[in-house]
N, CA, C and O of each residue as an XYZ file, in Angstrom:
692
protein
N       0.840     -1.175      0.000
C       0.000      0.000      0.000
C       0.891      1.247      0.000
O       1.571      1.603      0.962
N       0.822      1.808     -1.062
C       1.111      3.591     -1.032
C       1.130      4.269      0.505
O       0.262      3.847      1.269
N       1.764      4.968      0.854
C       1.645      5.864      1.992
C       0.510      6.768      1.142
O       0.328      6.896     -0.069
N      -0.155      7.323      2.281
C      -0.944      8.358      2.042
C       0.173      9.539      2.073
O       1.039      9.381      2.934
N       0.295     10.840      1.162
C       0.730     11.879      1.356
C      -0.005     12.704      2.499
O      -1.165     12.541      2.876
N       1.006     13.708      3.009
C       0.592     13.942      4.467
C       0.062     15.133      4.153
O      -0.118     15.849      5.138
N      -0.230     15.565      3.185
C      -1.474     16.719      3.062
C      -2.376     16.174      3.151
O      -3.348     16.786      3.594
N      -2.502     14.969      2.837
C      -3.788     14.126      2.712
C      -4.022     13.811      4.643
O      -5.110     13.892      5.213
N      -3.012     13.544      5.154
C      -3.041     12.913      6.156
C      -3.391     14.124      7.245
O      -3.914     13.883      8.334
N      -3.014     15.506      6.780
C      -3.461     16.732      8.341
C      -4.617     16.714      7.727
O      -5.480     16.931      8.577
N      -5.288     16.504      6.235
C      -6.842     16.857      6.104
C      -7.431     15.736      7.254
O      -8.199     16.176      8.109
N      -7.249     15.009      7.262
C      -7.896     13.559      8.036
C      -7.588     13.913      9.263
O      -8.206     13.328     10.153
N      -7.054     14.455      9.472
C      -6.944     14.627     11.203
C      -7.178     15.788     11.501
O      -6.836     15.966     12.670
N      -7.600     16.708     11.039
C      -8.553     17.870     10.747
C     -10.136     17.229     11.152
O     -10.741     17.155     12.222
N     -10.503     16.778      9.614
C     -11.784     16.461      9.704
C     -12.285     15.542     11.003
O     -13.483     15.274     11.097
N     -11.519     15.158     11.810
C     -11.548     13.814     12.495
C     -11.650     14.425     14.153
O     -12.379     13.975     15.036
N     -10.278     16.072     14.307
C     -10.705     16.439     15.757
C     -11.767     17.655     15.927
O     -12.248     17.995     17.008
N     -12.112     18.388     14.377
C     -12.062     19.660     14.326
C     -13.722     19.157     15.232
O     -13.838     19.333     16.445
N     -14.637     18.660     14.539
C     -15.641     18.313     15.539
C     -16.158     18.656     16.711
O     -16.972     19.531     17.005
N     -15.633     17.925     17.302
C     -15.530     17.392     18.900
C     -14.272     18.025     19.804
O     -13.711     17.798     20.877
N     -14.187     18.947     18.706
C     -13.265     19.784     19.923
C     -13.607     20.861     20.690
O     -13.997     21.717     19.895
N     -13.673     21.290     21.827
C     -14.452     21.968     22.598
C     -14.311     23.646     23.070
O     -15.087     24.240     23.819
N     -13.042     24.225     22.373
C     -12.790     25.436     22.886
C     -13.235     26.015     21.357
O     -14.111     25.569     20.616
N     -12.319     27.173     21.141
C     -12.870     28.238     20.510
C     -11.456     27.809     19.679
O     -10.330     28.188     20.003
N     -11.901     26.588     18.086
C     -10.852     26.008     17.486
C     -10.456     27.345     16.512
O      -9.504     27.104     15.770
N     -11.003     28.662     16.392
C      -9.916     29.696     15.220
C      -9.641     30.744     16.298
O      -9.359     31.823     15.777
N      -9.633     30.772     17.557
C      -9.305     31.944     17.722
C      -8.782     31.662     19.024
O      -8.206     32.593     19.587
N      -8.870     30.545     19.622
C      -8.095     30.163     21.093
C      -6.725     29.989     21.231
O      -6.176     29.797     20.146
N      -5.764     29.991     22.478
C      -4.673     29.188     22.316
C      -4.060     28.101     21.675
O      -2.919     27.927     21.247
N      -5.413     27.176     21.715
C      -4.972     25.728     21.465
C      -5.657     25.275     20.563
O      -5.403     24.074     20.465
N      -6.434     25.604     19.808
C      -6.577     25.681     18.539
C      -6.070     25.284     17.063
O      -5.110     24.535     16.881
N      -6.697     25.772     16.205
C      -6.103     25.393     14.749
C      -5.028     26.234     14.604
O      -3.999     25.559     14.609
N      -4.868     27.073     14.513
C      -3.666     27.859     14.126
C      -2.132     27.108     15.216
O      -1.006     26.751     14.868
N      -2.732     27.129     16.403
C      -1.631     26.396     17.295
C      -0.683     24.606     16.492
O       0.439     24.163     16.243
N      -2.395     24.159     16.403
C      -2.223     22.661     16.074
C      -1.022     22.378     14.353
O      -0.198     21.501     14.093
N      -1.503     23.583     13.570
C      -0.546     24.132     12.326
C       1.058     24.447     12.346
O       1.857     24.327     11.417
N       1.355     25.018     14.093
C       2.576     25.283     13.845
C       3.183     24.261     14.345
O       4.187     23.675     13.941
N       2.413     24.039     15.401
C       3.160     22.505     15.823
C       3.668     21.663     14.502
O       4.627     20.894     14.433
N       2.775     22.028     13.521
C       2.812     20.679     12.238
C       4.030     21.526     12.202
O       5.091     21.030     12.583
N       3.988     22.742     11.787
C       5.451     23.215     10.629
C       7.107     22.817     11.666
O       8.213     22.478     11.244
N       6.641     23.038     13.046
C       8.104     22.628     13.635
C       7.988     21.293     13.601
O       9.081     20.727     13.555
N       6.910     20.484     13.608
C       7.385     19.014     14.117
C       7.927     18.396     12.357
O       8.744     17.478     12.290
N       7.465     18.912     11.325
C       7.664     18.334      9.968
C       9.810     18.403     10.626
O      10.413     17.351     10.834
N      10.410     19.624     10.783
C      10.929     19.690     10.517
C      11.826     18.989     11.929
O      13.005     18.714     11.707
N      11.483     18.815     12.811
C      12.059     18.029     13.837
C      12.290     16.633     13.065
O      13.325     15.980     12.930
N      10.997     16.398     12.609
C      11.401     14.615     12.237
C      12.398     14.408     11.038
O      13.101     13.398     11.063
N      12.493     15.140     10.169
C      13.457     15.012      9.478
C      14.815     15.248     10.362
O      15.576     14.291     10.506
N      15.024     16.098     10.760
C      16.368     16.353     11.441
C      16.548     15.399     12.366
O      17.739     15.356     12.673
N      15.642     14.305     13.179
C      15.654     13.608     14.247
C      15.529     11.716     13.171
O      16.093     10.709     13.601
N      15.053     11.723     12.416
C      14.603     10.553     11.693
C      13.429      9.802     12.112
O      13.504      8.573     12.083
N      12.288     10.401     12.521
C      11.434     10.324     13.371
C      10.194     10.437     11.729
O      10.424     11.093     10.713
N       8.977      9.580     12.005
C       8.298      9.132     11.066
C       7.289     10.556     11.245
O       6.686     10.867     12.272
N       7.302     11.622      9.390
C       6.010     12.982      9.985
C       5.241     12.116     10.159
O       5.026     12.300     11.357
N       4.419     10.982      9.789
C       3.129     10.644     10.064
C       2.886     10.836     11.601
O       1.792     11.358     11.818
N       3.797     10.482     13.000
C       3.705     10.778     14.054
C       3.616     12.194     14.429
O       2.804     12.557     15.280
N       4.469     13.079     13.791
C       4.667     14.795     14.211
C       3.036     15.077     13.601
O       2.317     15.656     14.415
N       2.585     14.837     12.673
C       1.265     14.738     12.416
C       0.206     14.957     13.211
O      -0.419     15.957     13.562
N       0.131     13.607     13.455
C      -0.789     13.357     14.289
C      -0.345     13.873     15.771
O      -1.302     14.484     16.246
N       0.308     13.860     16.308
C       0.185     14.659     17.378
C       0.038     16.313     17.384
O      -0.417     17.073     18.239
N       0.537     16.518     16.248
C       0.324     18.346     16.499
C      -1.107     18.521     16.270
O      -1.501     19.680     16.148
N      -1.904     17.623     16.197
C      -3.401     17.633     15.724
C      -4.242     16.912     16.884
O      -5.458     16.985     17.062
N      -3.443     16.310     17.513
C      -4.529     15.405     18.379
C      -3.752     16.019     19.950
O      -4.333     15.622     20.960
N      -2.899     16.649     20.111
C      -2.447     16.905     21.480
C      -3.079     17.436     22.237
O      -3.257     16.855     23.308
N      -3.912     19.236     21.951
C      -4.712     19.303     22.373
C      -5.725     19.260     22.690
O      -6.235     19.903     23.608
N      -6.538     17.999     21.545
C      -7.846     18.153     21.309
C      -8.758     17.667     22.083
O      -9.845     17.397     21.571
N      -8.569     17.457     23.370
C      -8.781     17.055     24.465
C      -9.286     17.851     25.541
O     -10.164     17.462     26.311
N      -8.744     18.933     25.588
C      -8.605     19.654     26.072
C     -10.247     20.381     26.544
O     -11.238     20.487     25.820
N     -10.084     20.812     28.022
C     -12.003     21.011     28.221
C     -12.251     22.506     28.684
O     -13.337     23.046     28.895
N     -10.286     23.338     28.847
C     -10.339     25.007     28.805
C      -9.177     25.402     28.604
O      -8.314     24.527     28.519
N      -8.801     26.730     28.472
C      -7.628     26.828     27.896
C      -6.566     27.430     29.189
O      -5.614     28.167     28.931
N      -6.871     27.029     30.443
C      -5.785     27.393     31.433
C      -5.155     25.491     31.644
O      -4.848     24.583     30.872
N      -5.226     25.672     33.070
C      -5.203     24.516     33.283
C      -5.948     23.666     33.302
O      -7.057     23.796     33.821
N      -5.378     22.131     32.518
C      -6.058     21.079     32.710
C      -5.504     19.997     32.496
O      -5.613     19.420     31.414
N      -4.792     19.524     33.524
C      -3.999     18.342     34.042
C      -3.859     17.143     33.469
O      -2.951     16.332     33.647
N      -5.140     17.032     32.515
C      -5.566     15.540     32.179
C      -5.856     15.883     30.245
O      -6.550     15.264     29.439
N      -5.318     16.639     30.138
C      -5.761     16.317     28.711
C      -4.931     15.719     27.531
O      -5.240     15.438     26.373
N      -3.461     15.600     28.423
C      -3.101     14.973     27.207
C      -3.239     13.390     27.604
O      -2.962     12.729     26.603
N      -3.537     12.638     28.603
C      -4.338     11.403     28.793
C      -5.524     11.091     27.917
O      -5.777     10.145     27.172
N      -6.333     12.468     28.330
C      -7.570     11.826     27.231
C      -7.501     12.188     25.560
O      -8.350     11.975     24.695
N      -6.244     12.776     25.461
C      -6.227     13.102     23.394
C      -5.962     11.492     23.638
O      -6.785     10.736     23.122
N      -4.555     10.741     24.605
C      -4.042      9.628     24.341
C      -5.106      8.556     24.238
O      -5.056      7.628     23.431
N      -6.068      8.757     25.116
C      -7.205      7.442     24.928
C      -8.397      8.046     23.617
O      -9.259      7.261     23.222
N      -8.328      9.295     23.112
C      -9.095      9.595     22.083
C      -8.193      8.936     20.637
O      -8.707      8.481     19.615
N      -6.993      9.040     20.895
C      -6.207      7.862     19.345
C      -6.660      6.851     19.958
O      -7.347      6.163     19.203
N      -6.606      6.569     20.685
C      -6.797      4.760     21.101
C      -7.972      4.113     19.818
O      -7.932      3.239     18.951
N      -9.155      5.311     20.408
C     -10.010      5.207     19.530
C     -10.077      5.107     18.464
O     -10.810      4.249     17.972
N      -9.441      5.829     17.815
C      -9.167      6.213     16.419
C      -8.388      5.129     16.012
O      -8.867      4.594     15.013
N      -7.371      4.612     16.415
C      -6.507      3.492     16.063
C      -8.024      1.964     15.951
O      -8.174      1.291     14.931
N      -8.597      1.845     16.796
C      -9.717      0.844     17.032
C     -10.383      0.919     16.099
O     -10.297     -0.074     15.377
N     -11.393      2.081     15.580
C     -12.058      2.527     14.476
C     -11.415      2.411     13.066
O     -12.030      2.234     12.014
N      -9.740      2.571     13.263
C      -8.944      1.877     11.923
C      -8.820      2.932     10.861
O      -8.601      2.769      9.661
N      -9.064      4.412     11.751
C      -8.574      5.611     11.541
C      -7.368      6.131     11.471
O      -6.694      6.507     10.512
N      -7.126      6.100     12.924
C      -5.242      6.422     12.632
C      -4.957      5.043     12.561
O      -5.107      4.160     13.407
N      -4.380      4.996     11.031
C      -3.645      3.672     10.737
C      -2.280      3.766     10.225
O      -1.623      2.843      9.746
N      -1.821      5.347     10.424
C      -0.600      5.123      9.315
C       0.780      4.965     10.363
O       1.860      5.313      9.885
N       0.744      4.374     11.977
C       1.369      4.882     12.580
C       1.764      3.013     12.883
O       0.858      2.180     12.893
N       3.388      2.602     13.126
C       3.943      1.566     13.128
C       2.656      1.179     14.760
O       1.792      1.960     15.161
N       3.047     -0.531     15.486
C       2.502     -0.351     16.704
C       3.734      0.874     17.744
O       3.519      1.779     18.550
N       4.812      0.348     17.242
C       5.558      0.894     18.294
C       5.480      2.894     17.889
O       5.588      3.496     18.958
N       5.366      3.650     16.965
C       5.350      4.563     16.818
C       3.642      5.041     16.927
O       3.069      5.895     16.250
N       3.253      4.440     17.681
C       1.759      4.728     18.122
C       1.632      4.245     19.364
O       0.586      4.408     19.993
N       2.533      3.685     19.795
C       2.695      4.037     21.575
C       4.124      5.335     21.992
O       4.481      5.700     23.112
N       4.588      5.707     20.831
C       4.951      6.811     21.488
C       4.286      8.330     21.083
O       4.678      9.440     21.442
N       3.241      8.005     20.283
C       2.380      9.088     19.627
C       1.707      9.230     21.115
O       1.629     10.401     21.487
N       1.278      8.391     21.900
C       0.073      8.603     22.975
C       0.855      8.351     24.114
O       0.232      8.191     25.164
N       2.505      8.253     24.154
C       3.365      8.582     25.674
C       3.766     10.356     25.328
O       3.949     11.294     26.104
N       3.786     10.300     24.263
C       4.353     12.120     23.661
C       2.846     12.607     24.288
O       3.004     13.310     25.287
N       1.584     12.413     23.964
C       0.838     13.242     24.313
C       0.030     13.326     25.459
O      -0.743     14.221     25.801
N       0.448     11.802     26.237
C       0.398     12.045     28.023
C       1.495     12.487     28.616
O       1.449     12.535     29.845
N       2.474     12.826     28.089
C       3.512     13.637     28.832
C       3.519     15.209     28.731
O       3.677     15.944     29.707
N       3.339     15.621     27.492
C       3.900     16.836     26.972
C       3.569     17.999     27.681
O       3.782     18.998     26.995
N       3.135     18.240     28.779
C       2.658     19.318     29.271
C       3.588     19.094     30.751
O       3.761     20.058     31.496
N       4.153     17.742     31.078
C       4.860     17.680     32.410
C       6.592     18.136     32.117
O       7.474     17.657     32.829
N       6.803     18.790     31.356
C       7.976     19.234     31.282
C       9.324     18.184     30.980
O      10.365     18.576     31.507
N       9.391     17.275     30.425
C      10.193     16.248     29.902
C      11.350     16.518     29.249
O      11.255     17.449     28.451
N      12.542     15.935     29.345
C      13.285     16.584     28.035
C      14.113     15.144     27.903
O      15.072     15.227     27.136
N      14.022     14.561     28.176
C      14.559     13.225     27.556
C      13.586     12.258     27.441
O      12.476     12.225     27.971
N      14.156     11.408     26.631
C      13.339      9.889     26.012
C      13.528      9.951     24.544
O      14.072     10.865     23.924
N      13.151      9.156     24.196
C      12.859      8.675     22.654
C      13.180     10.032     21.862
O      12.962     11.066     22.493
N      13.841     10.195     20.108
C      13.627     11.075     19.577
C      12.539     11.716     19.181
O      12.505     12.918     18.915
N      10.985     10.429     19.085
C       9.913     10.591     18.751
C       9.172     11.945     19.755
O       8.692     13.029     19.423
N       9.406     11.094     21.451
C       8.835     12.158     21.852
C       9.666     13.722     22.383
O       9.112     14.721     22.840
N      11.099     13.509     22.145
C      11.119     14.835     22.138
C      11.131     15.818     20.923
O      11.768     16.862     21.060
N      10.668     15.644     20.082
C      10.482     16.111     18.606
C       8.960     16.308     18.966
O       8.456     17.299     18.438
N       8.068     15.487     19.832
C       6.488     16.029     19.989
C       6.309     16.951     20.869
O       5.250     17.555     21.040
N       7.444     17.131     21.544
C       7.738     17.953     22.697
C       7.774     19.232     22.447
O       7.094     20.146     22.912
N       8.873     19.233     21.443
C       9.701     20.473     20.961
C       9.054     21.172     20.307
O       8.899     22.385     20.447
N       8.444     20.228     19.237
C       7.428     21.108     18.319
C       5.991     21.976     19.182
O       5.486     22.966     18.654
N       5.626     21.587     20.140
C       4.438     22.155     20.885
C       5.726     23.598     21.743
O       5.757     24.788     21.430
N       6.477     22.993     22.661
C       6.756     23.971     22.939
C       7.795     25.910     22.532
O       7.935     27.043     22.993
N       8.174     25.100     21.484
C       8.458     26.290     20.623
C       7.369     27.356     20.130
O       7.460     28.553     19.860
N       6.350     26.489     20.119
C       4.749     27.329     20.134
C       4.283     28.433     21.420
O       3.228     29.057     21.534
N       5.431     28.412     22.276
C       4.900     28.835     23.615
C       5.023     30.435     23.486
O       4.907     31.126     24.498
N       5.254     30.997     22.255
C       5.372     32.323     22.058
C       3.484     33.409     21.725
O       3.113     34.575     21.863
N       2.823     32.013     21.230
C       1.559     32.438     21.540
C       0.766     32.845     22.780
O      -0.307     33.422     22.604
N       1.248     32.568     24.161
C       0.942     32.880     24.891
C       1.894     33.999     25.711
O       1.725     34.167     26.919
N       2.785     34.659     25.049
C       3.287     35.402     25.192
C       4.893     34.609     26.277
O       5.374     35.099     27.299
N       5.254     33.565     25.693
C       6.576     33.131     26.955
C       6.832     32.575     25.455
O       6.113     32.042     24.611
N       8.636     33.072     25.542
C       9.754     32.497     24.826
C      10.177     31.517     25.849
O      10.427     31.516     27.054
N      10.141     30.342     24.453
C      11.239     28.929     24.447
C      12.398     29.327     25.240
O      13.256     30.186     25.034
N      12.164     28.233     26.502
C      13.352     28.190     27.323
C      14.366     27.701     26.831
O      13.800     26.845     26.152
N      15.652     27.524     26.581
C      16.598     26.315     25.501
C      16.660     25.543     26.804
O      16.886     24.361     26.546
N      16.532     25.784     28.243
C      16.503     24.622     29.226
C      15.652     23.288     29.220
O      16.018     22.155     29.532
N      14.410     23.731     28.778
C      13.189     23.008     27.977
C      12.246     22.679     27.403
O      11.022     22.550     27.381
N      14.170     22.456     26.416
C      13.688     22.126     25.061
C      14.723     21.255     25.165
O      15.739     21.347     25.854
N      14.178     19.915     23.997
C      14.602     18.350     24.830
C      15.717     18.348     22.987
O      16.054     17.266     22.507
N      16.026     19.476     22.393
C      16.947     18.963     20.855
C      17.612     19.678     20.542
O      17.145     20.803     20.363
N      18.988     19.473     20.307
C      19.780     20.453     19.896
C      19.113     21.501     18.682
O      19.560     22.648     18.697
N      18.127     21.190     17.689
C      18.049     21.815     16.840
C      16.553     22.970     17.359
O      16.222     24.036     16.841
N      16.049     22.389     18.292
C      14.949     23.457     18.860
C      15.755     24.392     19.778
O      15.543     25.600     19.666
N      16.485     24.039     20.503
C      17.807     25.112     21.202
C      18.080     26.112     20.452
O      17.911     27.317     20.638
N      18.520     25.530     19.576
C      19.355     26.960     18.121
C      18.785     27.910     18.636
O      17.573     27.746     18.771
N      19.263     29.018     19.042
C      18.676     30.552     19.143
C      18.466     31.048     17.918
O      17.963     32.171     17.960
N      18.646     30.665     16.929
C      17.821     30.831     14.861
C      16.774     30.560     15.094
O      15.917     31.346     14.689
N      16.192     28.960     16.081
C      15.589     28.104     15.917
C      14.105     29.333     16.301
O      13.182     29.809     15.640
N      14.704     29.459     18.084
C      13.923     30.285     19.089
C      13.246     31.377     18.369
O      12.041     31.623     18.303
N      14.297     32.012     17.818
C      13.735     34.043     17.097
C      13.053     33.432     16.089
O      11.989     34.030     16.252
N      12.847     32.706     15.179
C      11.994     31.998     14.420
C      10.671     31.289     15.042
O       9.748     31.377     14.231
N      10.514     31.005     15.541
C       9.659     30.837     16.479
C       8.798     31.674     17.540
O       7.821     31.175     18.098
N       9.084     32.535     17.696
C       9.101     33.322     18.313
C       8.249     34.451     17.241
O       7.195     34.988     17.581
N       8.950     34.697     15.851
C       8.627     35.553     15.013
C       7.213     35.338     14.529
O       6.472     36.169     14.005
N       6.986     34.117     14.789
C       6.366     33.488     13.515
C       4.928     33.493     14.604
O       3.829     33.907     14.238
N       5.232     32.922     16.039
C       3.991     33.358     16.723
C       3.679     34.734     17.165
O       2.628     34.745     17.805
N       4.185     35.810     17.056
C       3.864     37.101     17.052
C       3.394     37.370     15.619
O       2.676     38.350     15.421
N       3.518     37.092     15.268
C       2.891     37.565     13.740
C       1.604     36.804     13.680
O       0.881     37.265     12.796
N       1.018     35.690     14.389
C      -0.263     35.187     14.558
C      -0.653     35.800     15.137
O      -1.771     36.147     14.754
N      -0.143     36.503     16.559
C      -0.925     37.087     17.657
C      -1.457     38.578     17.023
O      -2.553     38.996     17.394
N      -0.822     39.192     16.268
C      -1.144     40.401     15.441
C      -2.749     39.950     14.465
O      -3.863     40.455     14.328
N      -2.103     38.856     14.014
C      -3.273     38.821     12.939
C      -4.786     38.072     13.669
O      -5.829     37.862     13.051
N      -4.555     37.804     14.956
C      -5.540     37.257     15.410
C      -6.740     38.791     16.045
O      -6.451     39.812     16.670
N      -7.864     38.354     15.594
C      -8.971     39.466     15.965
C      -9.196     39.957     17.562
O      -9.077     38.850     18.087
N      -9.351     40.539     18.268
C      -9.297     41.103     19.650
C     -11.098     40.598     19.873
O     -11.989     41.078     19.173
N     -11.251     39.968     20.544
C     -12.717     39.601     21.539
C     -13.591     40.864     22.072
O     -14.598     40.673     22.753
């Protein structure tokens, strides 16, 4: 079987959380625009790490979608992890090895407890969410951040740039 191309593959995981996701998916923190950049750093983590995009994928799409407000909430990357479960059962997310689909759902019950070692998989799911942390107005610590190539201070001001320029274009409430 052909791989699916992974334009094909964020439409499907689009159509699949945009649903049932519960905050305010164009204009919140954690949101679509969030779930997008995650894609653009994690594409480029997995290449630099050798880490499969179909995983950076799906997690920059399913990490927060769990999620039940946009401060704290302790438990949501548990329940994105038992919401693939689902999806894996249903024979939805299928493009992910077994073993690179138990670290798709250890990357997204961890990622909010501050981690910086393990697997390349999950610190590439790591890295890519938290380089995003410029949307809420806090620059990427290089303390943690779990890859030499999310460290890069290129990496950071790029990151950094790229979520201020969302926060501009995003509409005021």
């Amino acid at each position: 079987m052909k791989p699916r191309p992974l334009s094909d593959l964020v439409r499907k995981a689009l159509r699949v959380v945009e649903p049932q996701f519960r905050l305010d998916r164009h204009h919140g923190h954690h949101g679509i625009a969030h779930w997008s950049r995650v894609w653009l750093h994690g594409r480029r983590l997995a290449a630099e790490l050798d880490v499969a995009p179909a995983l950076l994928a799906w997690f920059a799409y399913l990490h927060d979608s769990q999620r039940e407000n946009e401060g704290i909430d302790a438990t949501h990357g548990a329940r994105a992890a038992d919401f693939a479960v689902g999806l894996r059962r249903r024979r939805i997310l299928t493009e992910l090895s077994p073993r690179e689909f138990e670290w798709l759902c250890e990357a997204m019950r961890l990622h909010s407890d501050g981690h910086v070692e393990g697997e390349p998989a999950l610190r590439a799911c790591w890295d890519a969410d938290r380089l995003d942390l410029g949307r809420v107005g806090i620059r990427p610590d290089p303390a943690y951040l779990c890859t030499d190539s999310a460290r890069d201070p290129r990496t950071i001001a790029a990151a950094v740039r790229r979520t201020h320029a969302a926060r501009r274009r995003r509409p005021r409430a």
